[in-house]
Short mmCIF file of C-alpha atoms in Angstrom, two decimals:
data_model
loop_
_atom_site.label_atom_id
_atom_site.label_comp_id
_atom_site.label_asym_id
_atom_site.label_seq_id
_atom_site.Cartn_x
_atom_site.Cartn_y
_atom_site.Cartn_z
CA UNK N 22 127.49 107.29 127.33
CA UNK N 23 124.25 108.61 125.83
CA UNK N 24 124.10 112.22 127.02
CA UNK N 25 123.75 115.75 125.72
CA UNK N 26 127.44 115.57 124.87
CA UNK N 27 126.14 114.22 121.54
CA UNK N 28 126.12 117.78 120.16
CA UNK N 29 128.49 118.42 117.27
CA UNK N 30 131.76 119.78 118.60
CA UNK N 31 133.22 122.81 116.87
CA UNK N 32 130.56 123.06 114.15
CA UNK N 33 128.13 125.87 113.50
CA UNK N 34 124.75 124.36 114.31
CA UNK N 35 121.45 125.26 112.65
CA UNK N 36 119.74 124.12 115.86
CA UNK N 37 120.51 122.06 118.94
CA UNK N 38 121.23 118.44 118.04
CA UNK N 39 122.18 117.16 121.46
CA UNK N 40 118.77 115.68 122.16
CA UNK N 41 119.05 113.09 119.39
CA UNK N 42 122.73 112.71 118.45
CA UNK N 43 125.82 111.21 120.01
CA UNK N 44 129.53 111.60 119.20
CA UNK N 45 129.03 113.72 116.08
CA UNK N 46 132.02 116.04 115.76
CA UNK N 47 134.25 117.85 113.32
CA UNK N 48 136.86 115.10 113.11
CA UNK N 49 134.51 112.23 112.19
CA UNK N 50 132.56 114.17 109.56
CA UNK N 51 135.47 116.00 107.92
CA UNK N 52 135.69 113.89 104.74
CA UNK N 53 132.05 114.41 103.83
CA UNK N 54 132.26 118.12 104.59
CA UNK N 55 135.44 118.58 102.54
CA UNK N 56 134.03 116.82 99.48
CA UNK N 57 130.81 118.84 99.67
CA UNK N 58 132.64 122.14 100.04
CA UNK N 59 135.11 121.37 97.23
CA UNK N 60 132.19 121.02 94.82
CA UNK N 61 134.23 119.04 92.29
CA UNK N 62 131.57 116.32 91.95
CA UNK N 63 128.29 115.25 93.49
CA UNK N 64 128.73 114.24 97.12
CA UNK N 65 127.51 110.67 97.67
CA UNK N 66 125.42 109.72 100.70
CA UNK N 67 124.27 106.12 101.10
CA UNK N 68 121.56 104.78 103.41
CA UNK N 69 122.09 101.18 104.55
CA UNK N 70 119.40 99.38 106.49
CA UNK N 71 116.12 97.51 106.37
CA UNK N 72 112.53 98.33 105.37
CA UNK N 73 112.45 101.36 107.68
CA UNK N 74 115.27 102.76 105.53
CA UNK N 75 113.75 101.69 102.23
CA UNK N 76 110.48 103.37 103.20
CA UNK N 77 107.95 100.61 103.71
CA UNK N 78 104.75 101.58 105.53
CA UNK N 79 101.45 99.82 105.97
CA UNK N 80 99.11 100.93 103.21
CA UNK N 81 101.91 103.01 101.64
CA UNK N 82 101.23 101.88 98.08
CA UNK N 83 103.09 103.05 95.01
CA UNK N 84 104.49 106.17 96.68
CA UNK N 85 106.46 104.32 99.37
CA UNK N 86 109.80 104.85 97.63
CA UNK N 87 109.60 108.63 97.43
CA UNK N 88 108.11 108.89 100.93
CA UNK N 89 111.06 107.14 102.58
CA UNK N 90 113.11 109.33 104.88
CA UNK N 91 116.18 109.41 102.58
CA UNK N 92 113.99 110.65 99.70
CA UNK N 93 112.13 113.21 101.83
CA UNK N 94 115.51 114.41 103.06
CA UNK N 95 116.34 115.66 99.55
CA UNK N 96 113.28 117.93 99.55
CA UNK N 97 114.17 119.34 102.97
CA UNK N 98 117.80 120.01 102.01
CA UNK N 99 116.80 121.82 98.82
CA UNK N 100 114.38 123.97 100.82
CA UNK N 101 117.27 124.82 103.16
CA UNK N 102 119.43 125.97 100.25
CA UNK N 103 121.57 122.82 100.01
CA UNK N 104 121.43 121.21 96.56
CA UNK N 105 120.32 117.61 96.93
CA UNK N 106 118.81 114.89 94.78
CA UNK N 107 117.24 111.47 95.36
CA UNK N 108 116.37 110.55 91.77
CA UNK N 109 117.62 107.00 91.93
CA UNK N 110 116.56 103.40 92.28
CA UNK N 111 118.80 100.56 93.49
CA UNK N 112 117.96 96.89 93.27
CA UNK N 113 114.60 95.52 94.23
CA UNK N 114 114.79 96.62 97.87
CA UNK N 115 113.59 93.27 99.18
CA UNK N 116 110.27 93.65 97.35
CA UNK N 117 108.75 95.70 100.16
CA UNK N 118 108.36 92.68 102.39
CA UNK N 119 105.73 91.17 100.10
CA UNK N 120 107.77 88.37 98.56
CA UNK N 121 110.57 88.66 96.07
CA UNK N 122 109.00 89.51 92.73
CA UNK N 123 109.47 92.53 90.53
CA UNK N 124 105.70 93.04 90.58
CA UNK N 125 105.79 93.62 94.32
CA UNK N 126 108.79 95.88 93.94
CA UNK N 127 106.84 98.04 91.50
CA UNK N 128 103.90 98.11 93.94
CA UNK N 129 106.08 100.25 96.20
CA UNK N 130 107.69 102.40 93.52
CA UNK N 131 105.51 103.84 90.76
CA UNK N 132 108.59 105.42 89.15
CA UNK N 133 109.45 102.02 87.67
CA UNK N 134 107.45 100.18 85.02
CA UNK N 135 108.40 97.09 83.06
CA UNK N 136 107.16 94.33 80.82
CA UNK N 137 107.03 90.70 81.91
CA UNK N 138 110.47 89.98 80.45
CA UNK N 139 112.10 91.91 83.29
CA UNK N 140 112.36 90.08 86.59
CA UNK N 141 114.34 89.82 89.79
CA UNK N 142 117.90 88.62 89.30
CA UNK N 143 120.14 86.60 91.61
CA UNK N 144 122.92 89.18 91.99
CA UNK N 145 123.02 90.67 95.50
CA UNK N 146 124.30 94.23 95.51
CA UNK N 147 123.46 97.59 97.06
CA UNK N 148 119.74 97.99 97.61
CA UNK N 149 118.79 94.36 97.02
CA UNK N 150 118.70 91.93 94.09
CA UNK N 151 119.43 93.19 90.62
CA UNK N 152 116.68 93.90 88.10
CA UNK N 153 117.23 92.15 84.81
CA UNK N 154 116.05 90.43 81.66
CA UNK N 155 116.89 87.44 79.51
CA UNK N 156 114.22 88.03 76.86
CA UNK N 157 112.85 90.94 74.85
CA UNK N 158 111.20 93.58 76.99
CA UNK N 159 111.63 97.01 78.54
CA UNK N 160 112.05 98.67 81.93
CA UNK N 161 111.42 102.40 82.36
CA UNK N 162 112.52 104.66 85.22
CA UNK N 163 110.97 108.13 85.55
CA UNK N 164 112.75 110.23 88.20
CA UNK N 165 110.49 112.28 90.44
CA UNK N 166 112.38 115.56 89.86
CA UNK N 167 113.74 117.46 86.85
CA UNK N 168 117.10 116.06 85.72
CA UNK N 169 119.33 116.05 82.64
CA UNK N 170 121.85 113.27 83.27
CA UNK N 171 121.75 109.65 84.40
CA UNK N 172 124.09 106.78 84.97
CA UNK N 173 123.06 103.14 84.72
CA UNK N 174 125.04 100.77 86.95
CA UNK N 175 125.04 97.17 85.77
CA UNK N 176 126.91 93.91 86.17
CA UNK N 177 129.13 93.78 83.12
CA UNK N 178 130.39 90.30 82.35
CA UNK N 179 130.33 87.61 79.69
CA UNK N 180 130.40 88.64 76.05
CA UNK N 181 126.97 88.64 74.45
CA UNK N 182 125.24 90.77 77.08
CA UNK N 183 123.55 93.39 74.97
CA UNK N 184 121.00 96.07 75.87
CA UNK N 185 119.82 99.54 74.83
CA UNK N 186 118.81 102.76 76.55
CA UNK N 187 116.49 105.39 75.15
CA UNK N 188 115.30 108.75 76.48
CA UNK N 189 111.65 109.78 76.30
CA UNK N 190 110.87 107.22 73.61
CA UNK N 191 113.68 108.44 71.33
CA UNK N 192 116.42 106.61 69.46
CA UNK N 193 118.10 103.69 71.21
CA UNK N 194 121.78 103.62 72.16
CA UNK N 195 123.33 100.16 72.29
CA UNK N 196 125.45 98.89 75.20
CA UNK N 197 127.62 95.79 74.82
CA UNK N 198 129.48 93.81 77.44
CA UNK N 199 133.25 94.25 77.59
CA UNK N 200 133.62 90.60 78.52
CA UNK N 201 135.08 91.59 81.91
CA UNK N 202 133.18 90.97 85.11
CA UNK N 203 132.91 94.40 86.74
CA UNK N 204 130.62 97.28 87.59
CA UNK N 205 129.55 98.78 84.30
CA UNK N 206 128.66 102.47 84.64
CA UNK N 207 126.92 103.85 81.55
CA UNK N 208 126.40 107.65 81.34
CA UNK N 209 123.21 108.86 79.65
CA UNK N 210 122.50 112.39 78.40
CA UNK N 211 118.81 112.99 79.09
CA UNK N 212 118.63 116.37 77.33
CA UNK N 213 117.59 119.63 78.99
CA UNK N 214 116.76 119.84 82.69
CA UNK N 215 113.19 118.52 82.74
CA UNK N 216 111.05 115.50 83.50
CA UNK N 217 112.43 112.48 81.62
CA UNK N 218 111.79 108.77 81.23
CA UNK N 219 114.74 106.42 80.72
CA UNK N 220 113.88 103.09 79.07
CA UNK N 221 116.18 100.05 79.06
CA UNK N 222 115.58 97.35 76.44
CA UNK N 223 116.98 93.81 76.36
CA UNK N 224 118.77 92.61 73.21
CA UNK N 225 120.83 89.53 74.08
CA UNK N 226 122.23 87.50 76.98
CA UNK N 227 121.69 87.98 80.70
CA UNK N 228 121.34 91.66 81.55
CA UNK N 229 121.54 92.69 85.23
CA UNK N 230 120.85 96.28 86.26
CA UNK N 231 122.06 97.20 89.76
CA UNK N 232 120.87 100.79 89.90
CA UNK N 233 119.98 103.99 88.05
CA UNK N 234 120.98 107.41 89.36
CA UNK N 235 119.74 110.63 87.73
CA UNK N 236 120.67 114.22 88.54
CA UNK N 237 120.93 117.79 87.28
CA UNK N 238 124.52 118.30 86.13
CA UNK N 239 124.19 122.08 85.94
CA UNK N 240 124.83 122.06 89.68
CA UNK N 241 126.74 119.96 92.20
CA UNK N 242 124.47 118.20 94.67
CA UNK N 243 124.37 115.82 97.59
CA UNK N 244 123.14 112.62 95.93
CA UNK N 245 121.11 110.54 98.38
CA UNK N 246 121.19 106.82 97.51
CA UNK N 247 118.64 104.61 99.27
CA UNK N 248 120.22 101.17 99.71
CA UNK N 249 117.62 99.93 102.20
CA UNK N 250 116.53 96.30 101.80
CA UNK N 251 113.23 95.13 103.27
CA UNK N 252 113.74 92.18 105.60
CA UNK N 253 117.51 92.69 105.74
CA UNK N 254 119.51 91.43 108.69
CA UNK N 255 123.03 92.62 109.43
CA UNK N 256 124.31 89.48 107.68
CA UNK N 257 122.35 90.36 104.55
CA UNK N 258 123.82 93.86 104.49
CA UNK N 259 127.42 92.59 104.57
CA UNK N 260 126.73 89.88 101.97
CA UNK N 261 129.59 89.93 99.50
CA UNK N 262 128.93 86.59 97.80
CA UNK N 263 129.42 88.34 94.48
CA UNK N 264 132.91 89.64 95.24
CA UNK N 265 132.87 91.90 92.17
CA UNK N 266 129.59 93.76 92.70
CA UNK N 267 128.59 92.60 96.18
CA UNK N 268 127.35 94.79 99.00
CA UNK N 269 130.80 95.38 100.46
CA UNK N 270 132.42 95.64 97.03
CA UNK N 271 130.22 98.59 96.09
CA UNK N 272 131.40 100.41 99.22
CA UNK N 273 134.94 100.23 97.82
CA UNK N 274 134.27 101.15 94.18
CA UNK N 275 135.95 104.43 93.21
CA UNK N 276 132.86 105.88 91.52
CA UNK N 277 130.25 104.51 93.93
CA UNK N 278 131.70 104.49 97.45
CA UNK N 279 129.83 106.87 99.74
CA UNK N 280 131.32 110.00 101.26
CA UNK N 281 128.86 109.51 104.09
CA UNK N 282 126.80 106.48 105.06
CA UNK N 283 123.78 106.50 107.37
CA UNK N 284 123.66 102.91 108.70
CA UNK N 285 120.76 101.28 110.55
CA UNK N 286 122.40 97.93 109.97
CA UNK N 287 119.42 95.57 109.94
CA UNK N 288 119.13 95.48 113.72
CA UNK N 289 115.34 95.19 113.71
CA UNK N 290 115.47 91.96 111.73
CA UNK N 291 118.41 90.76 113.82
CA UNK N 292 116.41 90.85 117.03
CA UNK N 293 113.29 89.53 115.30
CA UNK N 294 115.24 86.50 114.06
CA UNK N 295 117.21 86.04 117.30
CA UNK N 296 120.64 86.84 115.86
CA UNK N 297 123.10 86.96 118.74
CA UNK N 298 123.91 90.49 119.87
CA UNK N 299 127.65 89.83 119.51
CA UNK N 300 127.13 88.64 115.93
CA UNK N 301 124.97 91.63 115.12
CA UNK N 302 127.58 93.98 116.57
CA UNK N 303 130.38 92.29 114.62
CA UNK N 304 128.55 92.64 111.31
CA UNK N 305 127.62 96.25 112.05
CA UNK N 306 131.30 96.89 112.74
CA UNK N 307 132.17 95.36 109.35
CA UNK N 308 129.86 97.83 107.62
CA UNK N 309 131.37 100.76 109.50
CA UNK N 310 134.99 99.79 108.96
CA UNK N 311 134.41 99.08 105.25
CA UNK N 312 133.02 102.58 104.71
CA UNK N 313 135.79 104.17 106.78
CA UNK N 314 138.57 102.19 105.08
CA UNK N 315 137.38 103.53 101.76
CA UNK N 316 137.42 107.16 102.87
CA UNK N 317 133.81 107.64 103.96
CA UNK N 318 132.29 108.96 107.15
CA UNK N 319 129.57 107.09 109.04
CA UNK N 320 126.53 108.05 111.10
CA UNK N 321 124.80 105.11 112.79
CA UNK N 322 120.99 105.32 113.00
CA UNK N 323 119.18 103.62 115.83
CA UNK N 324 116.18 101.53 114.74
CA UNK N 325 112.67 102.70 115.51
CA UNK N 326 110.86 101.11 118.44
CA UNK N 327 109.44 97.67 117.67
CA UNK N 328 106.15 96.64 119.29
CA UNK N 329 106.18 93.10 117.88
CA UNK N 330 106.85 89.97 119.93
CA UNK N 331 109.14 88.23 117.44
CA UNK N 332 112.41 86.59 118.44
CA UNK N 333 114.45 88.70 120.86
CA UNK N 334 112.43 91.89 120.40
CA UNK N 335 112.02 92.21 124.17
CA UNK N 336 115.81 92.65 124.30
CA UNK N 337 115.98 95.27 121.53
CA UNK N 338 117.61 97.87 123.80
CA UNK N 339 120.63 95.56 124.13
CA UNK N 340 121.12 95.74 120.36
CA UNK N 341 120.81 99.51 120.48
CA UNK N 342 123.39 99.63 123.27
CA UNK N 343 125.68 97.53 121.07
CA UNK N 344 125.30 100.12 118.30
CA UNK N 345 126.44 102.81 120.74
CA UNK N 346 129.42 100.63 121.62
CA UNK N 347 130.34 100.45 117.93
CA UNK N 348 130.05 104.24 117.74
CA UNK N 349 132.49 104.60 120.63
CA UNK N 350 134.91 101.97 119.36
CA UNK N 351 134.95 103.24 115.77
CA UNK N 352 134.61 106.96 116.62
CA UNK N 353 131.51 107.55 114.53
CA UNK N 354 128.33 109.48 115.29
CA UNK N 355 124.82 108.30 116.11
CA UNK N 356 121.49 109.72 114.99
CA UNK N 357 119.03 108.34 117.52
CA UNK N 358 115.63 107.95 115.88
CA UNK N 359 114.29 106.29 119.04
CA UNK N 360 114.53 109.67 120.78
CA UNK N 361 112.40 111.18 118.00
CA UNK N 362 109.81 108.38 118.18
CA UNK N 363 108.34 108.86 114.68
CA UNK N 364 104.66 108.10 114.16
CA UNK N 365 104.22 104.47 113.06
CA UNK N 366 101.88 102.76 110.63
CA UNK N 367 102.29 99.35 112.32
CA UNK N 368 104.56 97.70 114.92
CA UNK N 369 107.70 99.28 113.52
CA UNK N 370 107.28 101.08 110.16
CA UNK N 371 106.74 104.85 110.27
CA UNK N 372 103.95 106.63 108.45
CA UNK N 373 104.82 109.18 105.77
CA UNK N 374 104.73 111.81 108.52
CA UNK N 375 106.97 109.61 110.66
CA UNK N 376 109.53 109.35 107.87
CA UNK N 377 109.34 113.13 107.50
CA UNK N 378 110.24 113.51 111.18
CA UNK N 379 113.27 111.27 110.61
CA UNK N 380 114.27 113.25 107.51
CA UNK N 381 113.94 116.50 109.46
CA UNK N 382 116.39 115.26 112.09
CA UNK N 383 118.84 114.12 109.40
CA UNK N 384 118.52 117.49 107.63
CA UNK N 385 119.57 119.26 110.84
CA UNK N 386 122.61 117.01 111.09
CA UNK N 387 123.70 117.59 107.48
CA UNK N 388 123.13 121.34 107.78
CA UNK N 389 125.34 121.42 110.87
CA UNK N 390 128.10 119.47 109.13
CA UNK N 391 128.26 121.39 105.86
#
């Protein structure tokens, strides 16, 4: 089942992928490739998993977010001549495993600053809990690359929700709720292609920001959206308790659903918390089928090796085998990070160099597809 037949079938390959892929082929990557080649809009790639997706590493500090493998992937793709961007932040990401507070979230992502009025919200959506405010204060996001456009994704709802956005300390533009519970997607013109800071200010009501995505609209790019959540199990990743903006709902939204999803699926935290393999497999299947039903392609990503002794960690290979079974049953590919064995900073989290090794493997896959 897990052999060199993992090479992409019928695709021009930048290099041999057989050593670390399985079941990647023209037919199960065609949607992503077609959208990218059409160039009508940015091609959306989502990354769904736990802290090893979000980018946590021991001693990683404020640069953890941009050192994650999805973010490093953008740099590698651009260097290979494929326009890509990772200038986005989604939810709190599980607060980097340090306890759910916005302060701990900002410890891992220096691109975000805020005043005390902004805190962690209760809405569960892509990338974690929402970021929000119920009192006067500001939150500022400064993308790591030069951009000229942004979109702010928020939970629109009851009348009276009122907030502003301002670019580089300039004049504020007011945003009011429509009164309808839905994803609100607010476009923002940042000016010329350059370094910019986008500041959100609370005015009234309960404001919940789900994500901010920035990009350079003078080109079409592959937009890489890191939806990793530290501490996430497979059950957390399929949580749709908010049926309007929940984690499965966002996979179906016309303007947000991914063209390609790399899915680790929370398996590390499943075996650490002794989730039954059958349950883990079922929830992983739900993620895959939800993406596929909504027109996206999927590449499953095996978890890194785990040297801890928690829960059913000694049986981790059984969970990995279950992931391969899902790949066979759903006809999707696998990117096997366990065959790469990235350098680790602790029992399971890669170092910055380890995340780079993962990003390098993913870059080879995307190059081969497009």
